[in-house]
Short mmCIF file of C-alpha atoms in Angstrom, two decimals:
data_model
loop_
_atom_site.label_atom_id
_atom_site.label_comp_id
_atom_site.label_asym_id
_atom_site.label_seq_id
_atom_site.Cartn_x
_atom_site.Cartn_y
_atom_site.Cartn_z
CA MET A 429 -47.14 -163.12 13.35
CA THR A 430 -49.99 -165.37 12.26
CA SER A 431 -48.73 -167.33 9.29
CA ALA A 432 -49.52 -170.78 10.65
CA VAL A 433 -52.80 -172.11 9.36
CA GLY A 434 -55.27 -171.68 12.18
CA ILE A 435 -58.85 -170.60 11.83
CA ASP A 436 -59.32 -166.84 11.92
CA ARG A 437 -62.68 -165.85 10.44
CA ASP A 438 -62.10 -162.09 10.70
CA THR A 439 -58.82 -162.15 8.84
CA SER A 440 -60.35 -164.59 6.35
CA SER A 441 -63.21 -162.14 5.64
CA TYR A 442 -60.70 -159.31 5.19
CA ALA A 443 -58.54 -161.33 2.77
CA LEU A 444 -61.74 -162.21 0.91
CA ARG A 445 -62.71 -158.53 0.53
CA LEU A 446 -59.28 -157.65 -0.83
CA GLY A 447 -59.35 -160.72 -3.07
CA ASP A 448 -62.81 -159.85 -4.42
CA ASP A 449 -61.67 -156.30 -5.27
CA ALA A 450 -58.78 -157.70 -7.31
CA LEU A 451 -60.77 -160.55 -8.90
CA ILE A 452 -63.71 -158.46 -10.08
CA LEU A 453 -61.53 -155.62 -11.38
CA GLY A 454 -59.37 -158.17 -13.20
CA GLN A 455 -62.45 -159.74 -14.81
CA ARG A 456 -63.80 -156.31 -15.82
CA LEU A 457 -60.49 -155.28 -17.40
CA SER A 458 -60.45 -158.55 -19.36
CA GLU A 459 -63.84 -157.56 -20.80
CA TRP A 460 -62.52 -154.09 -21.69
CA ALA A 461 -59.50 -155.54 -23.44
CA VAL A 462 -61.60 -156.82 -26.34
CA ALA A 463 -62.81 -153.27 -26.97
CA SER A 464 -59.46 -151.52 -26.63
CA PRO A 465 -58.55 -149.03 -29.35
CA ALA A 466 -55.04 -150.37 -30.07
CA LEU A 467 -53.04 -153.55 -29.72
CA GLU A 468 -50.75 -151.94 -27.12
CA GLU A 469 -53.76 -151.06 -24.99
CA ASP A 470 -55.17 -154.57 -25.31
CA VAL A 471 -51.83 -155.94 -24.07
CA ALA A 472 -51.62 -153.37 -21.26
CA LEU A 473 -55.12 -154.08 -19.93
CA LEU A 474 -54.60 -157.83 -19.99
CA ASN A 475 -51.21 -157.51 -18.26
CA ILE A 476 -52.85 -155.51 -15.48
CA ALA A 477 -55.75 -157.99 -15.33
CA LEU A 478 -53.28 -160.86 -15.02
CA ASP A 479 -51.51 -159.17 -12.09
CA LEU A 480 -54.86 -158.62 -10.40
CA LEU A 481 -55.88 -162.21 -10.99
CA GLY A 482 -52.60 -163.38 -9.43
CA GLN A 483 -53.18 -161.14 -6.41
CA ALA A 484 -56.75 -162.46 -6.15
CA ARG A 485 -55.54 -166.07 -6.22
CA SER A 486 -53.10 -165.47 -3.34
CA LEU A 487 -55.71 -163.56 -1.32
CA LEU A 488 -58.55 -166.05 -1.88
CA THR A 489 -56.19 -168.91 -1.01
CA ARG A 490 -55.33 -167.14 2.25
CA ALA A 491 -59.04 -166.47 2.90
CA ALA A 492 -59.85 -170.16 2.35
CA GLU A 493 -57.03 -171.36 4.65
CA LEU A 494 -58.12 -169.09 7.50
CA GLU A 495 -61.81 -169.89 6.95
CA GLY A 496 -61.23 -173.58 7.64
CA ARG A 497 -64.30 -174.83 5.80
CA GLY A 498 -62.47 -176.84 3.20
CA ARG A 499 -62.98 -174.33 0.39
CA ASP A 500 -60.22 -173.18 -1.99
CA GLU A 501 -59.52 -170.29 -4.38
CA ASP A 502 -61.68 -171.88 -7.10
CA SER A 503 -64.73 -172.54 -4.97
CA LEU A 504 -64.53 -169.00 -3.59
CA ALA A 505 -64.24 -167.45 -7.07
CA PHE A 506 -66.68 -169.62 -8.96
CA LEU A 507 -69.22 -171.03 -6.53
CA ARG A 508 -70.32 -168.01 -4.54
CA ASP A 509 -73.35 -165.97 -5.50
CA GLU A 510 -73.70 -162.24 -5.91
CA PRO A 511 -74.59 -161.29 -2.30
CA GLU A 512 -71.49 -163.15 -1.09
CA PHE A 513 -69.12 -160.93 -3.06
CA THR A 514 -67.74 -158.15 -0.91
CA CYS A 515 -65.82 -155.96 -3.32
CA ALA A 516 -65.86 -152.23 -3.67
CA LEU A 517 -64.61 -150.02 -6.48
CA LEU A 518 -60.01 -148.32 -7.37
CA SER A 519 -55.51 -148.02 -8.77
CA ALA A 520 -54.55 -145.01 -6.60
CA TYR A 521 -56.34 -146.73 -3.71
CA HIS A 522 -54.46 -149.99 -4.28
CA VAL A 523 -51.07 -148.28 -4.30
CA HIS A 524 -51.64 -146.78 -0.86
CA LEU A 525 -53.42 -149.85 0.53
CA TRP A 526 -50.60 -152.26 -0.36
CA ARG A 527 -47.94 -149.86 0.86
CA VAL A 528 -49.49 -149.85 4.33
CA LEU A 529 -50.54 -153.51 4.36
CA VAL A 530 -46.86 -154.47 3.98
CA GLY A 531 -46.70 -153.79 7.71
CA SER A 532 -49.57 -156.19 8.56
CA THR A 533 -49.06 -158.56 11.47
CA ASP A 534 -50.44 -161.32 9.22
CA ASP A 535 -47.25 -162.15 7.39
CA VAL A 536 -49.00 -163.83 4.45
CA LEU A 537 -51.04 -160.67 3.79
CA ALA A 538 -47.86 -158.60 4.25
CA GLY A 539 -46.05 -160.81 1.72
CA ILE A 540 -48.86 -160.52 -0.84
CA ALA A 541 -48.87 -156.74 -0.35
CA GLY A 542 -45.08 -156.61 -0.83
CA LYS A 543 -45.46 -158.10 -4.29
CA ALA A 544 -48.66 -156.27 -5.18
CA VAL A 545 -47.33 -152.81 -4.37
CA LYS A 546 -44.75 -153.03 -7.16
CA GLU A 547 -47.44 -154.09 -9.61
CA ALA A 548 -49.92 -151.43 -8.45
CA ASP A 549 -47.30 -148.72 -9.06
CA TYR A 550 -47.31 -149.24 -12.79
CA HIS A 551 -51.07 -149.93 -12.91
CA PHE A 552 -51.44 -146.48 -11.40
CA ASP A 553 -49.04 -144.99 -13.97
CA HIS A 554 -51.16 -146.43 -16.73
CA ALA A 555 -54.43 -145.12 -15.29
CA LYS A 556 -52.84 -141.71 -14.73
CA HIS A 557 -51.54 -141.60 -18.29
CA TRP A 558 -55.05 -142.12 -19.67
CA THR A 559 -56.60 -139.63 -17.27
CA LEU A 560 -54.13 -136.95 -18.39
CA ARG A 561 -54.45 -137.84 -22.05
CA LEU A 562 -58.24 -137.74 -22.06
CA GLY A 563 -58.75 -134.95 -19.53
CA ASP A 564 -56.21 -132.63 -21.12
CA GLY A 565 -56.92 -133.85 -24.66
CA THR A 566 -59.69 -132.60 -26.95
CA PRO A 567 -62.89 -130.90 -25.74
CA GLU A 568 -64.77 -134.12 -26.58
CA SER A 569 -62.37 -136.40 -24.65
CA HIS A 570 -62.49 -133.97 -21.72
CA ARG A 571 -66.30 -133.99 -21.74
CA ARG A 572 -66.46 -137.78 -21.78
CA ILE A 573 -63.96 -138.50 -19.04
CA GLN A 574 -65.48 -135.80 -16.83
CA ALA A 575 -68.89 -137.46 -17.32
CA GLY A 576 -67.39 -140.86 -16.44
CA LEU A 577 -65.67 -139.43 -13.39
CA ASP A 578 -68.91 -137.79 -12.22
CA ARG A 579 -70.65 -141.13 -12.55
CA VAL A 580 -68.20 -143.31 -10.58
CA TRP A 581 -66.95 -140.76 -8.04
CA PRO A 582 -69.71 -141.29 -5.43
CA TYR A 583 -68.83 -144.99 -5.23
CA ALA A 584 -65.25 -144.25 -4.15
CA ALA A 585 -66.44 -143.28 -0.67
CA GLU A 586 -67.10 -146.92 0.08
CA LEU A 587 -63.38 -147.69 -0.12
CA PHE A 588 -62.89 -145.82 3.14
CA GLU A 589 -65.86 -147.10 5.12
CA ARG A 590 -65.20 -148.49 8.56
CA ASP A 591 -67.26 -151.38 9.86
CA PRO A 592 -67.03 -153.68 12.92
CA LEU A 593 -64.80 -156.18 11.06
CA LEU A 594 -62.26 -153.47 10.20
CA ASP A 595 -62.46 -152.04 13.72
CA ARG A 596 -61.45 -155.42 15.18
CA LEU A 597 -58.69 -156.07 12.62
CA VAL A 598 -57.14 -152.61 12.79
CA VAL A 599 -56.69 -153.08 16.54
CA ARG A 600 -54.91 -156.38 15.87
CA GLY A 601 -52.61 -154.72 13.32
CA ILE A 602 -53.84 -156.99 10.52
CA ALA A 603 -55.97 -154.63 8.41
CA VAL A 604 -55.21 -151.19 7.01
CA ASP A 605 -57.09 -148.35 8.73
CA PRO A 606 -59.06 -146.57 5.96
CA GLU A 607 -58.50 -143.27 7.76
CA VAL A 608 -54.74 -143.69 7.28
CA ILE A 609 -54.90 -144.06 3.53
CA ARG A 610 -57.80 -141.68 2.80
CA PRO A 611 -55.70 -138.46 2.94
CA LEU A 612 -52.97 -140.09 0.83
CA TRP A 613 -55.55 -141.15 -1.75
CA GLU A 614 -57.19 -137.71 -1.73
CA GLN A 615 -53.85 -136.06 -2.40
CA THR A 616 -52.80 -138.43 -5.21
CA VAL A 617 -56.15 -138.27 -6.98
CA GLY A 618 -56.40 -134.50 -6.46
CA GLU A 619 -53.02 -133.96 -8.12
CA VAL A 620 -53.87 -136.11 -11.14
CA LEU A 621 -57.29 -134.49 -11.63
CA ALA A 622 -55.79 -131.00 -11.43
CA GLN A 623 -53.08 -131.88 -13.93
CA ALA A 624 -55.71 -133.41 -16.22
CA THR A 625 -57.80 -130.20 -16.00
CA LEU A 626 -60.69 -132.21 -14.57
CA THR A 627 -63.11 -130.99 -11.94
CA ARG A 628 -63.31 -133.01 -8.77
CA PRO A 629 -66.99 -133.98 -8.43
CA ASP A 630 -68.77 -132.55 -5.44
CA THR A 631 -71.63 -134.76 -4.42
CA ALA A 632 -73.20 -135.69 -1.14
CA TRP A 633 -74.59 -138.99 -2.49
CA ARG A 634 -72.60 -141.85 -1.00
CA PRO A 635 -73.94 -145.19 -2.22
CA SER A 636 -72.81 -148.14 -0.18
CA GLY A 637 -73.42 -151.88 -0.04
CA GLY A 638 -70.62 -153.46 -2.06
CA ARG A 639 -68.90 -154.73 1.08
CA SER A 640 -72.13 -156.32 2.26
CA GLY A 641 -72.88 -157.97 -1.09
CA LYS A 642 -75.30 -155.44 -2.64
CA HIS A 643 -74.23 -154.69 -6.20
CA LEU A 644 -75.54 -152.98 -9.33
CA THR A 645 -77.21 -154.90 -12.16
CA GLY A 646 -74.02 -155.25 -14.20
CA PHE A 647 -72.42 -157.35 -11.50
CA GLY A 648 -74.66 -160.36 -12.07
CA TYR A 649 -73.78 -160.42 -15.79
CA LEU A 650 -70.08 -160.29 -14.95
CA LEU A 651 -70.42 -163.21 -12.51
CA ALA A 652 -72.45 -165.23 -15.00
CA GLU A 653 -69.67 -164.98 -17.56
CA MET A 654 -66.87 -165.54 -15.06
CA GLN A 655 -68.46 -168.55 -13.36
CA HIS A 656 -70.25 -170.21 -16.25
CA LEU A 657 -67.49 -172.64 -17.25
CA HIS A 658 -66.69 -173.80 -13.73
CA ARG A 659 -70.34 -174.28 -12.79
CA SER A 660 -71.15 -176.17 -15.99
CA HIS A 661 -68.08 -178.39 -15.67
CA PRO A 662 -67.37 -178.76 -11.95
CA GLY A 663 -63.69 -179.31 -11.24
CA ALA A 664 -62.62 -178.38 -14.77
CA ALA A 665 -58.88 -177.63 -14.87
CA TRP A 666 -56.07 -177.29 -17.38
CA MET B 932 -25.50 -185.98 -3.17
CA THR B 933 -24.51 -182.45 -2.29
CA THR B 934 -26.54 -179.27 -2.54
CA ALA B 935 -24.22 -178.09 -5.32
CA ALA B 936 -25.00 -181.19 -7.36
CA VAL B 937 -28.75 -180.66 -6.92
CA ARG B 938 -28.33 -177.03 -7.94
CA ALA B 939 -26.52 -178.21 -11.08
CA LEU B 940 -29.48 -180.49 -11.76
CA LEU B 941 -31.86 -177.54 -11.33
CA ASP B 942 -29.88 -175.60 -13.97
CA SER B 943 -31.85 -177.60 -16.51
CA VAL B 944 -35.06 -175.85 -15.37
CA HIS B 945 -35.67 -172.85 -17.59
CA ASP B 946 -38.19 -170.03 -17.68
CA PRO B 947 -40.74 -171.32 -20.23
CA GLU B 948 -41.39 -167.78 -21.47
CA ILE B 949 -37.71 -166.87 -21.86
CA PRO B 950 -36.03 -170.24 -22.39
CA VAL B 951 -32.45 -168.90 -22.35
CA LEU B 952 -32.78 -168.16 -18.63
CA THR B 953 -32.52 -170.81 -15.93
CA ILE B 954 -34.46 -170.28 -12.70
CA SER B 955 -31.13 -169.52 -11.06
CA ASP B 956 -30.27 -166.84 -13.69
CA LEU B 957 -33.68 -165.30 -13.10
CA GLY B 958 -33.03 -165.08 -9.37
CA ILE B 959 -36.18 -166.94 -8.34
CA LEU B 960 -34.33 -169.99 -6.97
CA ARG B 961 -34.01 -169.00 -3.33
CA ASP B 962 -32.90 -172.09 -1.47
CA VAL B 963 -32.06 -175.76 -1.89
CA GLU B 964 -32.02 -178.10 1.10
CA VAL B 965 -30.90 -181.68 0.71
CA ALA B 966 -31.51 -184.29 3.41
CA GLY B 967 -30.75 -187.73 2.02
CA THR B 968 -33.06 -188.19 -0.96
CA HIS B 969 -35.46 -185.51 0.25
CA VAL B 970 -34.96 -182.16 -1.45
CA VAL B 971 -36.77 -178.93 -0.61
CA VAL B 972 -36.54 -176.26 -3.30
CA THR B 973 -37.72 -172.76 -2.39
CA ILE B 974 -38.70 -170.34 -5.16
CA SER B 975 -40.17 -166.83 -5.33
CA PRO B 976 -42.77 -165.90 -7.94
CA THR B 977 -41.84 -163.10 -10.33
CA TYR B 978 -45.24 -161.43 -10.79
CA SER B 979 -48.35 -162.40 -8.77
CA GLY B 980 -50.15 -163.62 -11.88
CA CYS B 981 -47.23 -165.05 -13.87
CA PRO B 982 -48.58 -168.21 -15.54
CA ALA B 983 -45.03 -169.57 -15.96
CA MET B 984 -44.82 -170.31 -12.22
CA ASP B 985 -47.05 -173.40 -12.38
CA GLU B 986 -44.97 -174.80 -15.20
CA ILE B 987 -41.70 -174.04 -13.39
CA ARG B 988 -42.94 -175.86 -10.28
CA ALA B 989 -43.90 -178.88 -12.39
CA ASP B 990 -40.51 -178.82 -14.17
CA ILE B 991 -38.63 -178.76 -10.85
CA ASP B 992 -40.69 -181.74 -9.63
CA ALA B 993 -39.95 -183.64 -12.83
CA VAL B 994 -36.19 -182.93 -12.77
CA LEU B 995 -35.90 -184.01 -9.13
CA ALA B 996 -37.94 -187.16 -9.70
CA GLU B 997 -35.71 -188.04 -12.66
CA GLY B 998 -32.67 -187.57 -10.44
CA GLY B 999 -34.13 -190.03 -7.96
CA PHE B 1000 -35.19 -187.47 -5.39
CA ASP B 1001 -38.30 -187.01 -3.39
CA GLY B 1002 -38.75 -183.34 -4.16
CA GLU B 1003 -40.82 -180.64 -2.57
CA VAL B 1004 -41.29 -177.13 -4.00
CA ARG B 1005 -42.06 -174.29 -1.62
CA THR B 1006 -43.12 -170.85 -2.79
CA VAL B 1007 -42.29 -167.80 -0.69
CA LEU B 1008 -43.65 -164.32 -1.37
CA SER B 1009 -41.51 -162.37 1.04
CA PRO B 1010 -39.08 -160.75 0.51
CA ALA B 1011 -40.59 -159.97 -2.88
CA TRP B 1012 -38.57 -160.97 -5.93
CA THR B 1013 -36.73 -158.17 -7.69
CA THR B 1014 -34.88 -158.06 -11.00
CA ASP B 1015 -31.82 -157.01 -8.96
CA TRP B 1016 -31.50 -160.72 -8.13
CA MET B 1017 -30.95 -161.63 -11.78
CA THR B 1018 -27.39 -162.86 -12.25
CA ASP B 1019 -24.83 -161.21 -14.54
CA ALA B 1020 -24.87 -164.39 -16.62
CA GLY B 1021 -28.64 -164.02 -16.91
CA ARG B 1022 -28.34 -160.41 -18.05
CA ARG B 1023 -25.77 -161.38 -20.68
CA LYS B 1024 -27.94 -164.22 -21.97
CA LEU B 1025 -30.94 -161.89 -22.24
CA LEU B 1026 -28.97 -159.39 -24.30
CA GLU B 1027 -27.69 -162.12 -26.63
CA TYR B 1028 -31.27 -163.38 -26.96
CA GLY B 1029 -32.39 -159.91 -28.11
CA ILE B 1030 -33.98 -158.66 -24.88
CA ALA B 1031 -32.55 -155.55 -23.20
CA PRO B 1032 -31.81 -156.58 -19.59
CA PRO B 1033 -33.33 -154.80 -16.57
CA ARG B 1034 -31.74 -151.73 -15.06
CA PRO B 1035 -31.18 -151.65 -11.29
CA THR B 1036 -34.34 -150.76 -9.37
CA ARG B 1037 -34.23 -147.41 -7.61
CA SER B 1038 -34.45 -148.92 -4.16
CA GLY B 1039 -32.45 -152.03 -4.93
CA PRO B 1040 -29.18 -153.04 -3.32
CA VAL B 1041 -27.32 -153.04 -6.66
CA ALA B 1042 -24.82 -150.22 -7.00
CA VAL B 1043 -25.64 -147.91 -9.88
CA GLU B 1044 -22.97 -148.55 -12.45
CA LEU B 1045 -22.62 -146.67 -15.68
CA GLY B 1046 -23.69 -148.77 -18.60
CA ARG B 1047 -26.19 -150.75 -16.59
CA THR B 1048 -28.47 -147.81 -16.06
CA VAL B 1049 -29.10 -147.11 -19.72
CA ILE B 1050 -31.20 -149.18 -22.07
CA GLY B 1051 -29.38 -150.02 -25.28
CA CYS B 1052 -30.63 -151.68 -28.46
CA PRO B 1053 -29.79 -155.41 -28.24
CA GLN B 1054 -29.20 -155.46 -32.01
CA CYS B 1055 -26.90 -152.50 -32.63
CA ALA B 1056 -26.16 -151.23 -29.08
CA SER B 1057 -27.43 -147.74 -29.94
CA ARG B 1058 -28.76 -145.76 -27.02
CA ASP B 1059 -31.12 -143.79 -29.22
CA VAL B 1060 -34.13 -145.89 -28.25
CA GLU B 1061 -37.73 -145.16 -27.28
CA GLU B 1062 -40.42 -146.96 -25.33
CA LEU B 1063 -43.48 -147.93 -27.35
CA SER B 1064 -45.47 -149.43 -24.49
CA ARG B 1065 -44.82 -150.18 -20.83
CA PHE B 1066 -46.53 -153.52 -21.35
CA GLY B 1067 -45.35 -156.37 -23.54
CA SER B 1068 -45.89 -160.00 -24.44
CA THR B 1069 -45.34 -161.10 -20.83
CA SER B 1070 -45.76 -159.34 -17.48
CA CYS B 1071 -42.03 -158.76 -17.13
CA LYS B 1072 -41.39 -157.00 -20.45
CA SER B 1073 -42.05 -153.68 -22.17
CA MET B 1074 -41.91 -152.87 -25.90
CA TRP B 1075 -39.21 -150.59 -27.31
CA ARG B 1076 -37.87 -149.40 -30.67
CA CYS B 1077 -34.36 -148.49 -31.76
CA ASN B 1078 -34.20 -145.21 -33.65
CA SER B 1079 -30.82 -146.10 -35.20
CA CYS B 1080 -31.44 -149.54 -36.72
CA ARG B 1081 -35.26 -149.22 -36.55
CA GLU B 1082 -35.65 -152.68 -34.99
CA PRO B 1083 -38.30 -153.19 -32.32
CA PHE B 1084 -37.17 -155.04 -29.20
CA ASP B 1085 -38.32 -156.23 -25.77
CA HIS B 1086 -36.93 -154.84 -22.54
CA PHE B 1087 -37.06 -156.83 -19.29
CA ARG B 1088 -38.47 -154.17 -16.93
CA ALA B 1089 -36.76 -153.37 -13.65
CA HIS B 1090 -39.11 -154.62 -10.95
#
């Protein structure tokens, strides 16, 4: 058990990755909410975004504690630049990740996962509901969601990449081994796609880089909006 | 002052989103330790992102300070809060307030009793109800409608 606050840069980097995944997805969903087709969907997206933001706060706080450089959740969220963000693309992935991370030897990460897994369950339900509704809906909705799926699918591979950081943390029992959750994810996603009459994309292209801070153009715009207030008014709080 | 007296003091701390519930009704008040004038209150957050938690922490601090205590609020994540920890008094208050109380979670320690497993309309008690959306005005609630009296209502989701 490593709950006491000592410096542990590896575990800090891992908590930061998980925190960045939740933070950036939460910010993106908040953007989507203003374009949602119905009030109920607006409420649903913002509820999910709020859960993700809460998870991100706990994870970034843990990352800051273990980093030992005097930073906090706010400085990590608002004062880092694009190459320092280590997120990858996700809901079916989160469900399986949290379920396994509950067994982490870092008991703060295990505690965060224990809360997050219950939230991820209904985030997944919501995503599944839309996938079924659009995939097995009209020919036009089917065409559009298949096109969207084809576009984002290659990026999913990055969720299961191993790197030296993960190698070290898996041995210590702190991080989740991507190879453990990959088959679970494949099965869950495969079932939903089949039920939604969607075709699982088959592509050899496997873009990478998110975990090492290389992102697509849209990422900079997202950061600009998310960080603008804090950078313009350092220390602003309410 | 005894722990029981401090707990009584803490009964004036309510959930800001659902003001009929005290933190004890909600099941988030996990422990109270009193050592002289020093009081340590341990709470569990409901949802990771619940904005009410900051306010609840501040309210606990204020109540303890008013009572002449040097208070400290600790937050623990594990074991994760579940609606199974909500008290029977809390469930009754929710229903009277117009919110259908949570059912037992599937994995929870609460025995499945008839009557607690079914969602009923808080207005007319009809069981002919339907879910409009799994998400509601706060993280913990979903939106429902009664098909008998046609009133919409909130349901505190099992979590």
